[in-house]
XYZ file of N, CA, C and O in Angstrom:
812
model
N 17.936 -54.914 -75.680
C 18.970 -54.317 -76.494
C 19.947 -55.454 -77.142
O 19.957 -56.269 -76.570
N 19.860 -55.022 -78.245
C 20.488 -55.672 -79.474
C 22.188 -55.430 -79.587
O 21.986 -54.150 -79.533
N 23.048 -56.555 -80.412
C 24.007 -56.290 -80.534
C 24.320 -56.247 -82.311
O 23.629 -57.586 -82.829
N 25.072 -55.707 -83.065
C 24.454 -55.893 -84.731
C 25.879 -56.244 -85.104
O 26.888 -55.512 -84.662
N 25.910 -57.299 -86.043
C 27.154 -57.982 -86.159
C 27.351 -57.052 -88.043
O 26.589 -56.960 -88.788
N 28.430 -56.650 -87.875
C 28.835 -55.419 -89.125
C 29.382 -56.789 -90.370
O 30.360 -56.470 -90.839
N 28.451 -57.456 -90.656
C 28.561 -59.030 -91.534
C 27.368 -59.510 -91.499
O 26.500 -59.970 -90.532
N 27.090 -60.081 -92.600
C 25.922 -61.070 -93.278
C 26.545 -62.322 -93.312
O 25.443 -63.354 -93.791
N 27.717 -62.643 -93.132
C 28.232 -64.330 -93.066
C 27.437 -64.754 -91.704
O 27.668 -64.629 -90.813
N 26.857 -65.841 -92.470
C 26.159 -66.913 -91.544
C 26.754 -67.500 -90.763
O 26.245 -67.696 -89.377
N 28.340 -67.906 -90.961
C 28.930 -68.718 -90.199
C 29.271 -68.009 -89.084
O 29.523 -68.417 -87.703
N 29.355 -66.556 -89.304
C 30.059 -65.419 -88.217
C 29.028 -65.359 -87.604
O 28.887 -65.554 -86.300
N 28.018 -65.258 -87.884
C 26.625 -65.098 -87.014
C 26.484 -65.914 -85.874
O 26.153 -65.536 -84.617
N 26.128 -67.285 -86.822
C 25.812 -68.243 -85.593
C 27.523 -68.667 -84.341
O 26.744 -69.002 -83.498
N 28.286 -68.350 -84.833
C 29.041 -68.431 -83.809
C 29.570 -67.418 -82.989
O 29.303 -67.649 -81.476
N 28.994 -65.970 -83.388
C 28.757 -64.907 -82.192
C 27.557 -65.234 -81.463
O 28.115 -65.005 -80.337
N 26.271 -65.952 -81.918
C 25.264 -66.227 -80.915
C 26.032 -66.939 -79.977
O 25.002 -67.010 -78.695
N 26.148 -67.877 -80.680
C 27.028 -69.303 -79.660
C 28.000 -68.638 -78.312
O 27.648 -68.831 -77.411
N 28.806 -68.100 -78.702
C 29.646 -67.555 -77.779
C 29.106 -66.353 -77.161
O 29.455 -66.425 -75.625
N 28.547 -65.344 -77.569
C 27.835 -64.772 -76.552
C 26.361 -64.756 -75.950
O 25.556 -64.090 -76.418
N 26.272 -65.758 -75.210
C 25.274 -66.533 -74.784
C 24.475 -65.418 -74.415
O 25.187 -64.813 -73.278
N 23.238 -65.180 -74.003
C 22.644 -64.084 -73.194
C 22.580 -62.929 -74.264
O 21.563 -62.016 -73.438
N 23.124 -62.445 -75.038
C 23.389 -61.229 -75.665
C 22.411 -61.645 -77.106
O 22.401 -62.727 -77.768
N 21.321 -60.712 -77.353
C 20.785 -60.759 -78.557
C 21.834 -60.198 -79.964
O 21.682 -58.937 -79.965
N 22.248 -60.964 -80.926
C 23.037 -60.595 -81.994
C 22.176 -60.556 -83.229
O 21.821 -61.460 -83.572
N 21.938 -59.429 -83.896
C 21.101 -59.432 -85.417
C 22.327 -59.298 -86.546
O 23.191 -58.531 -86.249
N 21.724 -59.766 -87.739
C 22.570 -59.297 -88.921
C 22.354 -57.806 -89.364
O 20.928 -57.608 -89.010
N 22.952 -57.247 -90.557
C 22.168 -56.029 -90.843
C 21.157 -56.321 -91.912
O 20.469 -55.834 -92.004
N 20.757 -57.869 -92.387
C 19.741 -58.118 -92.844
C 18.614 -58.208 -92.165
O 17.292 -57.259 -92.465
N 18.704 -58.263 -91.085
C 17.633 -58.332 -89.615
C 16.929 -57.120 -89.892
O 15.704 -57.000 -89.663
N 17.585 -55.915 -90.301
C 16.989 -54.480 -89.864
C 17.107 -53.869 -91.567
O 16.791 -52.798 -91.815
N 17.398 -54.493 -92.488
C 17.261 -54.091 -93.945
C 18.413 -53.450 -94.266
O 18.773 -52.069 -94.874
N 19.655 -53.284 -93.382
C 20.857 -52.434 -93.913
C 21.940 -53.218 -94.662
O 22.180 -54.193 -94.527
N 21.868 -51.958 -95.587
C 23.314 -52.499 -96.954
C 23.879 -51.465 -96.782
O 24.080 -50.385 -97.243
N 25.242 -51.865 -96.273
C 26.486 -51.279 -95.926
C 27.834 -51.759 -96.691
O 27.968 -52.876 -96.268
N 28.187 -50.876 -97.203
C 29.469 -51.382 -97.719
C 31.054 -50.612 -97.186
O 30.703 -49.290 -97.648
N 31.657 -51.105 -96.348
C 32.460 -50.203 -95.462
C 33.966 -50.358 -96.390
O 34.401 -51.936 -96.477
N 34.939 -49.595 -96.960
C 36.136 -49.422 -97.533
C 37.100 -50.113 -96.167
O 36.836 -49.304 -95.338
N 37.608 -51.114 -96.531
C 38.601 -51.797 -95.421
C 39.807 -50.972 -95.666
O 40.905 -51.757 -96.199
N 40.239 -49.661 -94.974
C 41.115 -48.888 -95.669
C 42.608 -49.210 -94.740
O 43.520 -48.067 -94.908
N 42.174 -49.650 -93.593
C 43.230 -49.632 -92.615
C 44.477 -50.325 -92.782
O 44.278 -51.314 -93.611
N 45.464 -50.275 -92.055
C 46.747 -50.906 -92.350
C 46.839 -51.812 -91.372
O 48.138 -52.428 -91.320
N 45.894 -52.063 -90.557
C 45.992 -53.477 -89.286
C 44.778 -53.805 -89.433
O 43.616 -53.132 -89.806
N 44.651 -55.319 -88.915
C 43.244 -55.613 -88.401
C 42.599 -54.866 -87.705
O 41.134 -54.797 -87.653
N 43.065 -54.666 -86.612
C 42.415 -53.620 -85.693
C 41.738 -52.483 -86.286
O 40.386 -52.115 -85.736
N 42.793 -51.988 -87.362
C 41.948 -50.555 -87.684
C 40.615 -50.868 -88.791
O 39.902 -50.257 -88.639
N 40.863 -51.771 -89.533
C 39.410 -52.307 -90.171
C 38.394 -52.708 -89.320
O 37.173 -52.472 -89.485
N 38.577 -53.734 -88.701
C 37.750 -53.951 -87.433
C 36.682 -52.926 -86.919
O 35.769 -52.663 -86.774
N 37.833 -51.433 -86.359
C 37.098 -50.273 -85.982
C 36.486 -49.612 -87.270
O 35.052 -48.497 -86.954
N 36.883 -49.402 -88.043
C 36.340 -48.732 -89.478
C 34.661 -49.488 -89.851
O 33.744 -48.439 -89.953
N 34.690 -50.831 -89.536
C 33.217 -51.088 -89.910
C 32.392 -51.213 -88.682
O 31.240 -50.920 -88.948
N 33.100 -51.311 -87.469
C 31.917 -51.113 -85.956
C 31.400 -50.046 -86.241
O 30.538 -49.585 -85.561
N 32.427 -48.520 -86.202
C 31.981 -47.401 -86.187
C 31.051 -47.166 -87.360
O 29.910 -46.201 -87.199
N 31.132 -47.644 -88.487
C 30.162 -47.100 -89.414
C 28.847 -47.816 -88.969
O 27.896 -47.187 -89.324
N 29.044 -49.093 -88.849
C 27.631 -49.629 -88.542
C 26.695 -49.616 -87.370
O 25.512 -49.094 -87.104
N 27.549 -48.747 -86.621
C 27.046 -47.911 -85.000
C 26.190 -46.895 -85.947
O 25.216 -46.759 -85.137
N 27.200 -45.969 -86.195
C 26.305 -44.695 -87.016
C 25.026 -45.160 -88.016
O 24.221 -44.181 -87.671
N 25.447 -45.898 -88.700
C 24.247 -46.147 -89.647
C 23.205 -46.969 -89.164
O 21.460 -46.813 -89.186
N 23.001 -47.802 -87.861
C 22.091 -48.625 -87.571
C 21.428 -47.954 -86.034
O 20.329 -48.075 -85.742
N 22.331 -46.915 -85.366
C 22.171 -46.471 -84.037
C 21.974 -47.539 -82.941
O 21.482 -47.242 -81.833
N 22.740 -48.676 -83.440
C 22.843 -49.812 -82.098
C 24.465 -50.039 -81.933
O 25.424 -50.001 -83.129
N 24.549 -50.665 -80.922
C 26.104 -51.321 -80.450
C 26.362 -52.370 -81.614
O 25.700 -53.168 -82.224
N 27.495 -52.053 -82.302
C 28.085 -52.518 -83.473
C 29.302 -53.725 -83.196
O 30.301 -53.005 -82.470
N 29.473 -54.807 -83.645
C 30.704 -55.604 -83.436
C 31.080 -55.603 -84.738
O 30.622 -56.286 -86.013
N 32.305 -55.461 -85.106
C 33.037 -56.315 -86.294
C 34.253 -57.111 -85.893
O 34.770 -56.426 -84.879
N 34.778 -57.845 -86.956
C 36.148 -58.690 -86.950
C 36.733 -58.213 -88.607
O 36.345 -58.197 -89.586
N 37.818 -58.160 -88.024
C 39.048 -58.351 -89.138
C 40.081 -59.667 -89.124
O 40.678 -59.248 -87.668
N 40.323 -60.257 -90.137
C 41.034 -61.285 -89.482
C 41.884 -61.426 -91.238
O 41.458 -61.381 -92.126
N 43.148 -62.529 -91.036
C 43.486 -62.751 -91.992
C 45.013 -63.769 -91.724
O 45.233 -64.052 -90.738
N 45.913 -63.912 -92.393
C 47.140 -64.821 -92.621
C 48.327 -64.385 -92.414
O 48.304 -63.513 -93.543
N 49.325 -64.036 -91.349
C 50.496 -63.791 -91.542
C 51.496 -64.619 -91.701
O 51.627 -65.622 -90.602
N 52.392 -64.732 -92.725
C 53.713 -65.663 -93.006
C 54.494 -65.041 -92.469
O 55.104 -63.864 -93.389
N 55.585 -65.707 -91.753
C 56.872 -64.827 -91.189
C 57.666 -65.110 -92.324
O 58.733 -63.527 -92.419
N 58.089 -65.815 -93.359
C 58.998 -65.723 -94.179
C 58.564 -64.910 -95.583
O 59.677 -64.418 -95.962
N 57.420 -64.084 -95.384
C 56.989 -63.376 -96.423
C 56.458 -62.054 -95.867
O 56.008 -61.191 -96.161
N 57.604 -61.950 -94.870
C 57.162 -60.507 -93.885
C 56.022 -59.956 -93.341
O 55.570 -58.863 -93.333
N 55.139 -61.254 -92.977
C 53.597 -61.033 -92.685
C 52.715 -60.990 -93.662
O 51.690 -60.614 -93.343
N 53.178 -60.902 -94.973
C 51.938 -61.118 -96.173
C 51.444 -62.584 -95.927
O 51.780 -63.288 -95.439
N 50.136 -62.678 -96.106
C 49.369 -61.674 -97.053
C 48.839 -60.452 -96.109
O 48.217 -59.484 -96.252
N 48.690 -60.942 -94.962
C 48.461 -59.911 -93.735
C 46.739 -59.235 -93.991
O 45.740 -59.992 -94.330
N 46.457 -57.716 -94.151
C 45.415 -57.322 -94.380
C 44.400 -57.469 -95.615
O 43.599 -57.270 -96.107
N 46.103 -57.940 -96.693
C 45.311 -58.464 -97.893
C 44.681 -60.080 -97.949
O 44.953 -60.044 -99.143
N 44.676 -60.591 -96.922
C 44.497 -62.159 -97.179
C 43.402 -62.700 -98.002
O 43.574 -63.222 -98.875
N 42.075 -61.649 -98.027
C 40.988 -61.960 -98.915
C 40.813 -61.624 -100.225
O 40.349 -61.846 -101.170
N 41.852 -60.844 -100.625
C 42.198 -60.152 -101.826
C 43.903 -60.717 -102.518
O 44.165 -59.723 -103.142
N 44.622 -61.152 -101.928
C 45.654 -61.730 -102.064
C 46.040 -62.421 -103.724
O 45.204 -63.213 -104.232
N 46.742 -62.074 -104.285
C 47.229 -62.714 -105.568
C 46.724 -61.751 -106.667
O 47.466 -60.736 -106.952
N 45.591 -61.606 -107.057
C 44.737 -61.060 -108.002
C 43.183 -60.880 -107.381
O 42.766 -61.847 -106.599
N 42.615 -59.628 -108.282
C 40.999 -59.670 -107.831
C 40.381 -61.014 -107.917
O 39.047 -61.394 -107.560
N 40.563 -61.516 -109.087
C 39.841 -62.713 -109.697
C 39.930 -64.165 -109.086
O 39.227 -64.947 -109.323
N 40.899 -64.105 -107.897
C 41.275 -65.512 -107.244
C 40.354 -65.830 -106.704
O 39.829 -65.509 -105.583
N 39.755 -67.004 -105.827
C 39.028 -67.620 -105.317
C 39.580 -68.277 -104.263
O 40.722 -67.977 -104.144
N 39.212 -68.768 -103.300
C 40.038 -68.962 -101.951
C 40.892 -70.166 -102.256
O 42.175 -70.036 -102.039
N 40.872 -71.098 -103.242
C 41.863 -71.990 -103.918
C 42.622 -71.354 -104.468
O 44.009 -71.765 -104.281
N 42.359 -70.257 -105.461
C 43.398 -69.798 -106.018
C 44.322 -69.017 -105.056
O 45.801 -68.888 -105.626
N 44.412 -68.122 -104.096
C 44.889 -67.833 -103.253
C 45.653 -68.210 -102.566
O 46.992 -68.128 -102.226
N 45.290 -69.882 -101.705
C 46.114 -70.237 -101.156
C 47.238 -70.895 -102.179
O 48.109 -71.209 -101.401
N 46.832 -71.147 -103.384
C 47.778 -71.638 -104.574
C 48.864 -71.000 -104.726
O 50.091 -71.142 -104.779
N 48.405 -69.536 -104.659
C 49.501 -68.523 -104.897
C 50.469 -68.389 -103.758
O 51.530 -68.498 -104.017
N 50.180 -68.452 -102.693
C 50.736 -68.412 -101.755
C 51.621 -69.410 -101.601
O 52.982 -69.603 -101.190
N 51.351 -70.989 -101.854
C 52.231 -72.117 -101.929
C 53.163 -71.999 -103.028
O 54.604 -71.876 -102.508
N 53.034 -71.343 -103.852
C 54.150 -71.045 -105.122
C 55.252 -70.092 -104.297
O 56.117 -70.107 -104.831
N 54.583 -69.367 -103.551
C 55.536 -67.849 -103.331
C 56.251 -68.499 -102.269
O 57.706 -68.023 -101.826
N 55.930 -69.690 -101.435
C 56.811 -70.432 -100.411
C 57.752 -71.597 -100.804
O 58.458 -71.901 -99.957
N 57.603 -71.751 -101.821
C 58.531 -72.795 -102.385
C 59.831 -72.486 -102.371
O 60.477 -73.611 -102.028
N 60.899 -71.503 -102.141
C 62.051 -71.391 -101.693
C 62.220 -71.590 -100.264
O 63.326 -71.462 -99.826
N 61.192 -71.581 -99.282
C 61.109 -71.850 -98.296
C 60.646 -73.092 -97.421
O 59.510 -73.358 -97.092
N 61.312 -74.329 -97.965
C 60.760 -75.623 -97.812
C 60.625 -76.512 -96.339
O 60.107 -77.127 -96.166
N 61.810 -76.181 -95.338
C 61.863 -76.452 -94.004
C 60.560 -76.229 -93.040
O 60.030 -74.812 -93.341
N 60.052 -76.724 -92.480
C 59.173 -76.302 -91.796
C 59.459 -75.036 -90.911
O 58.484 -74.478 -90.593
N 60.768 -74.954 -90.343
C 61.092 -73.892 -89.285
C 61.187 -72.497 -90.372
O 60.979 -71.730 -90.226
N 60.912 -72.879 -91.684
C 61.005 -71.758 -92.700
C 59.461 -71.177 -93.147
O 59.176 -70.043 -93.738
N 58.567 -72.418 -92.287
C 57.127 -71.943 -92.856
C 56.190 -71.295 -91.980
O 54.807 -71.789 -91.802
N 56.929 -70.994 -90.831
C 55.686 -70.153 -89.453
C 54.624 -69.179 -89.852
O 55.489 -68.338 -90.902
N 53.281 -69.276 -89.319
C 52.590 -68.367 -89.692
C 51.683 -68.442 -88.472
O 51.803 -69.050 -87.677
N 50.431 -67.676 -88.686
C 49.507 -67.487 -88.038
C 48.250 -66.931 -88.366
O 48.239 -65.641 -89.077
N 47.147 -67.345 -87.851
C 46.039 -66.252 -88.265
C 45.858 -65.416 -87.030
O 45.961 -65.655 -85.854
N 45.250 -64.064 -87.412
C 45.061 -63.302 -86.795
C 43.816 -62.597 -86.804
O 43.433 -62.014 -88.210
N 42.990 -62.218 -85.515
C 41.925 -61.926 -85.559
C 41.719 -60.358 -84.751
O 42.271 -60.738 -83.380
N 40.869 -59.341 -85.112
C 40.609 -58.649 -84.152
C 39.254 -58.276 -84.664
O 38.841 -58.146 -85.305
N 38.738 -57.630 -83.088
C 37.383 -57.350 -82.865
C 37.160 -55.788 -82.336
O 37.913 -56.323 -81.615
N 36.155 -55.277 -82.542
C 35.989 -54.168 -82.094
C 34.114 -53.694 -82.236
O 33.755 -54.374 -83.237
N 34.440 -53.494 -80.790
C 32.519 -52.905 -80.491
C 32.492 -51.536 -80.139
O 33.144 -50.741 -79.559
N 31.546 -51.152 -81.049
C 31.570 -49.876 -80.968
C 30.024 -48.748 -80.525
O 29.145 -50.072 -81.396
N 29.558 -48.251 -79.768
C 28.185 -47.642 -79.364
C 28.063 -46.430 -80.559
O 29.052 -45.596 -80.181
N 26.864 -46.132 -80.577
C 26.314 -44.994 -81.298
C 27.027 -43.726 -80.279
O 27.240 -42.284 -80.991
N 26.821 -43.891 -79.111
C 27.433 -42.638 -78.375
C 28.998 -42.790 -77.654
O 29.604 -41.677 -77.506
N 29.621 -43.359 -78.593
C 31.187 -43.541 -78.769
C 31.989 -44.706 -77.774
O 33.044 -44.659 -77.818
N 31.381 -44.923 -77.402
C 32.069 -46.369 -76.412
C 32.489 -47.130 -76.550
O 32.004 -47.835 -77.950
N 33.843 -48.051 -76.728
C 34.423 -49.095 -77.328
C 35.004 -49.987 -76.834
O 35.689 -49.526 -75.588
N 35.382 -51.127 -77.177
C 36.602 -51.974 -76.860
C 36.469 -52.745 -77.976
O 35.753 -52.788 -78.777
N 37.460 -53.283 -77.834
C 38.305 -54.243 -78.639
C 39.112 -55.422 -78.101
O 39.897 -55.173 -77.302
N 39.525 -56.398 -78.821
C 40.332 -57.408 -78.468
C 40.967 -57.882 -79.684
O 40.410 -57.864 -80.892
N 41.963 -59.037 -79.407
C 42.736 -59.487 -80.844
C 42.655 -61.226 -80.264
O 42.894 -61.319 -78.787
N 43.031 -62.288 -81.257
C 43.166 -63.410 -80.730
C 44.419 -63.884 -81.886
O 44.403 -63.539 -83.226
N 44.839 -64.993 -81.626
C 46.098 -65.425 -82.562
C 46.017 -67.027 -82.748
O 45.473 -67.873 -81.305
N 46.218 -67.530 -83.741
C 46.382 -68.831 -83.823
C 48.314 -69.440 -84.633
O 47.887 -68.848 -85.937
N 49.155 -69.897 -84.028
C 49.982 -70.221 -84.374
C 50.220 -71.392 -85.210
O 49.551 -72.265 -84.859
N 50.913 -71.760 -86.523
C 50.733 -72.820 -86.922
C 51.697 -72.581 -88.114
O 52.620 -71.724 -88.097
N 51.763 -73.955 -89.011
C 52.867 -73.921 -90.354
C 52.131 -74.441 -91.572
O 50.896 -74.453 -91.515
N 52.555 -73.219 -92.599
C 51.780 -73.600 -93.606
C 52.260 -74.941 -94.580
O 53.475 -75.212 -94.433
N 51.353 -75.449 -94.822
C 51.784 -76.989 -95.071
C 51.997 -77.026 -96.736
O 51.659 -75.705 -97.338
N 52.770 -77.929 -97.420
C 53.432 -77.959 -98.661
C 52.013 -78.044 -99.797
O 52.357 -77.933 -101.060
N 51.242 -78.821 -99.503
C 49.617 -79.021 -100.353
C 48.404 -78.775 -99.455
O 48.716 -79.267 -98.176
N 47.512 -78.664 -99.779
C 46.180 -78.855 -99.373
C 45.723 -79.907 -98.623
O 45.840 -80.942 -99.314
N 45.441 -80.104 -97.459
C 44.527 -81.262 -96.659
C 43.388 -80.908 -96.232
O 43.213 -80.094 -95.437
N 42.348 -81.932 -96.321
C 40.864 -81.194 -95.725
C 40.112 -80.521 -96.723
O 40.152 -79.824 -97.388
N 38.899 -80.878 -96.009
C 37.533 -80.076 -96.883
C 36.690 -79.200 -95.969
O 35.600 -78.889 -96.224
N 36.820 -79.517 -94.502
C 36.235 -78.668 -93.784
C 37.019 -76.639 -93.795
O 37.706 -76.743 -94.710
N 35.961 -75.790 -93.063
C 36.549 -74.461 -93.405
C 36.250 -73.558 -94.617
O 35.728 -73.975 -95.439
N 37.402 -72.891 -94.777
C 37.023 -71.986 -95.734
C 38.664 -71.279 -95.970
O 39.580 -71.027 -94.936
N 39.019 -70.278 -96.912
C 39.995 -69.675 -97.113
C 41.091 -70.485 -96.877
O 41.398 -71.074 -97.667
N 42.371 -70.281 -96.240
C 43.671 -70.557 -95.903
C 43.536 -71.928 -95.248
O 44.810 -72.503 -95.087
N 42.221 -72.081 -94.634
C 42.299 -73.644 -93.943
C 42.924 -74.610 -94.127
O 43.958 -75.535 -93.165
N 43.243 -75.197 -95.440
C 43.482 -76.355 -96.123
C 44.864 -76.224 -96.074
O 45.370 -77.611 -96.160
N 45.756 -75.262 -95.944
C 47.418 -75.533 -96.214
C 47.741 -75.139 -94.561
O 49.147 -74.629 -94.451
N 46.725 -74.573 -93.485
C 47.262 -74.171 -92.318
C 47.266 -75.164 -91.446
O 46.412 -75.779 -90.819
N 48.344 -75.597 -91.017
C 49.037 -77.021 -90.340
C 49.301 -76.627 -88.923
O 49.735 -75.966 -88.204
N 48.199 -77.151 -87.833
C 48.554 -77.138 -86.425
C 49.235 -77.916 -85.572
O 48.557 -79.242 -85.744
N 50.187 -77.723 -85.506
C 51.125 -79.180 -84.742
C 50.113 -79.563 -83.803
O 50.549 -81.193 -83.882
N 49.723 -79.153 -82.930
C 48.974 -79.581 -81.283
C 48.271 -80.729 -81.922
O 47.807 -81.442 -80.973
N 47.111 -80.654 -82.951
C 46.352 -81.148 -83.141
C 46.901 -82.252 -84.675
O 45.977 -83.174 -85.323
N 48.076 -82.152 -84.976
C 48.743 -83.051 -86.166
C 47.564 -82.765 -87.089
O 47.227 -83.924 -87.873
N 47.129 -81.611 -87.683
C 45.843 -81.497 -88.505
C 46.049 -79.873 -89.122
O 46.360 -79.258 -88.552
N 45.502 -80.145 -90.702
C 45.133 -78.494 -90.567
C 43.763 -78.390 -89.953
O 43.074 -78.908 -89.839
N 43.770 -76.482 -90.449
C 42.359 -76.023 -89.776
C 41.211 -76.968 -90.797
O 40.290 -77.111 -89.897
N 41.570 -77.300 -91.709
C 40.520 -77.893 -93.124
C 40.263 -79.352 -92.424
O 39.239 -79.635 -93.010
N 40.869 -79.848 -91.317
C 40.618 -81.276 -91.065
C 40.418 -81.296 -89.711
O 39.517 -82.266 -89.341
N 39.624 -79.985 -88.985
C 39.244 -80.358 -87.503
C 37.819 -80.051 -87.524
O 37.048 -79.514 -88.769
N 36.919 -80.457 -86.945
C 35.929 -80.572 -86.958
C 35.364 -78.861 -86.195
O 36.064 -78.359 -85.753
N 34.202 -77.894 -86.409
C 33.892 -77.369 -85.958
C 34.096 -76.731 -84.604
O 34.762 -75.624 -84.399
N 33.848 -77.415 -83.739
C 34.175 -77.174 -82.151
C 35.512 -77.317 -81.803
O 35.962 -76.186 -81.216
N 35.901 -77.812 -82.388
C 37.548 -78.157 -82.099
C 38.351 -76.736 -82.947
O 38.708 -76.053 -82.114
N 37.999 -76.697 -83.999
C 38.259 -75.279 -84.616
C 37.878 -73.940 -83.766
O 39.031 -73.405 -83.822
N 36.880 -74.245 -83.794
C 36.415 -72.553 -82.884
C 37.120 -72.513 -81.727
O 37.473 -71.743 -81.275
N 37.410 -73.520 -80.925
C 38.234 -73.438 -79.660
C 39.402 -73.184 -79.461
O 39.961 -72.713 -78.612
N 40.206 -73.175 -80.583
C 41.670 -72.638 -80.903
C 41.909 -71.627 -81.729
O 42.805 -71.256 -81.613
N 40.674 -71.529 -82.534
C 40.909 -70.562 -83.502
C 41.053 -68.789 -83.145
O 40.912 -68.683 -81.953
N 41.833 -68.021 -84.098
C 42.109 -66.570 -83.533
C 40.900 -66.083 -83.602
O 40.642 -64.992 -82.864
N 39.474 -66.418 -84.287
C 38.203 -65.585 -83.737
C 37.655 -65.955 -82.969
O 37.446 -65.627 -81.628
N 37.627 -67.174 -82.483
C 37.438 -67.875 -81.011
C 38.376 -67.358 -79.842
O 37.612 -66.872 -78.742
N 39.778 -67.170 -80.315
C 40.360 -66.433 -79.070
C 39.693 -65.062 -78.767
O 39.764 -64.463 -77.801
N 39.905 -64.075 -79.940
C 39.176 -62.760 -79.885
C 38.009 -62.773 -78.950
O 37.754 -61.849 -78.572
N 37.041 -63.541 -79.616
C 35.906 -63.461 -78.737
C 35.859 -63.688 -77.164
O 34.918 -63.112 -76.666
N 36.520 -65.007 -77.064
C 36.616 -65.073 -75.516
C 37.374 -64.210 -74.468
O 36.913 -63.659 -73.714
N 38.360 -63.227 -75.527
C 38.605 -62.024 -74.537
C 37.913 -60.683 -74.825
O 38.122 -59.976 -74.028
N 37.351 -60.607 -75.745
C 36.346 -59.526 -75.680
C 34.629 -59.320 -75.148
O 34.143 -58.174 -74.255
N 34.479 -60.779 -74.493
C 33.671 -60.782 -73.939
C 33.276 -60.276 -72.603
O 32.598 -59.185 -71.871
N 34.280 -60.010 -71.493
C 34.413 -59.150 -70.278
C 34.351 -57.767 -70.472
O 33.636 -57.047 -69.804
N 35.003 -57.682 -71.770
C 34.966 -56.079 -72.398
C 33.783 -55.548 -72.272
O 33.121 -54.491 -72.197
N 32.750 -56.748 -73.401
C 31.650 -56.007 -73.677
C 30.746 -55.823 -72.230
O 30.056 -55.103 -72.293
N 30.729 -56.822 -71.559
C 30.125 -56.694 -70.350
C 30.141 -55.122 -69.258
O 29.428 -54.727 -69.123
N 31.828 -55.170 -69.345
C 32.036 -53.356 -68.553
C 31.624 -52.853 -69.756
O 31.128 -51.550 -68.883
N 31.653 -52.548 -70.915
C 31.546 -51.347 -71.620
C 30.234 -51.128 -72.327
O 29.277 -49.989 -71.769
N 29.580 -52.432 -72.241
C 28.072 -52.291 -72.661
C 27.092 -52.736 -72.110
O 26.578 -54.144 -72.280
N 26.793 -52.631 -70.028
C 25.960 -53.523 -69.545
C 24.530 -53.556 -69.935
O 23.905 -54.623 -70.088
N 24.317 -52.633 -70.825
C 22.679 -52.669 -71.033
C 22.747 -54.201 -72.122
O 21.502 -54.407 -72.212
N 23.522 -54.506 -72.783
C 23.581 -56.031 -73.504
C 22.814 -56.867 -73.072
O 22.618 -57.809 -73.615
N 23.535 -56.884 -71.610
C 22.688 -58.011 -70.809
C 22.022 -57.834 -69.478
O 21.899 -58.867 -69.007
N 21.264 -56.790 -70.090
C 19.858 -56.684 -68.953
C 18.568 -56.874 -69.994
O 18.644 -56.468 -71.164
N 17.765 -57.831 -69.378
C 16.795 -58.346 -70.155
C 15.566 -57.979 -69.748
O 15.292 -57.497 -68.366
N 14.232 -57.869 -70.468
C 12.936 -57.215 -70.188
C 12.334 -58.094 -69.111
O 12.523 -59.420 -69.380
N 11.906 -57.918 -67.977
C 11.156 -58.996 -67.278
C 9.828 -58.803 -67.120
O 9.348 -58.139 -68.124
């Protein structure tokens, strides 16, 4: 039995396969599925569920999806679910985090720049069984980007425990503390209980 990831992001696929050891995880491309799901939910959890439900219905397989983003306290939780399209539609990753840094100029103190990455993961089967989990990673928004690893807002997200931004951490360290890593760790026992067939291999 396979689990389809509701994304063609190669990094997410590799991470999912590593953490879900013993489960066969495939991408939509593997079965020729091309699906565009409107992320119209008001929360990360709602968007993850929308994607998982759509991919389960279209593929006839158990689907797993995630939605994630950055929440900044001084901006009342923005960019939130709009993290990937913050500012304007034509901005790239650097443009979005530079836009965010500009908005935070009135808040220079570290205590004014608390933020967190949040991730919600949902898994749904065609017959309606489902489970979900969330993970967070707390940090502070730096005043300027540092580091070249990662993507998105990683260069400006400072993790005090490691005295580094997410973009300065190696992949293994980042995955061990990241919001997505936390959410995946939390959903693994739920997957085993909800979809035991994923863990049954042919003899």
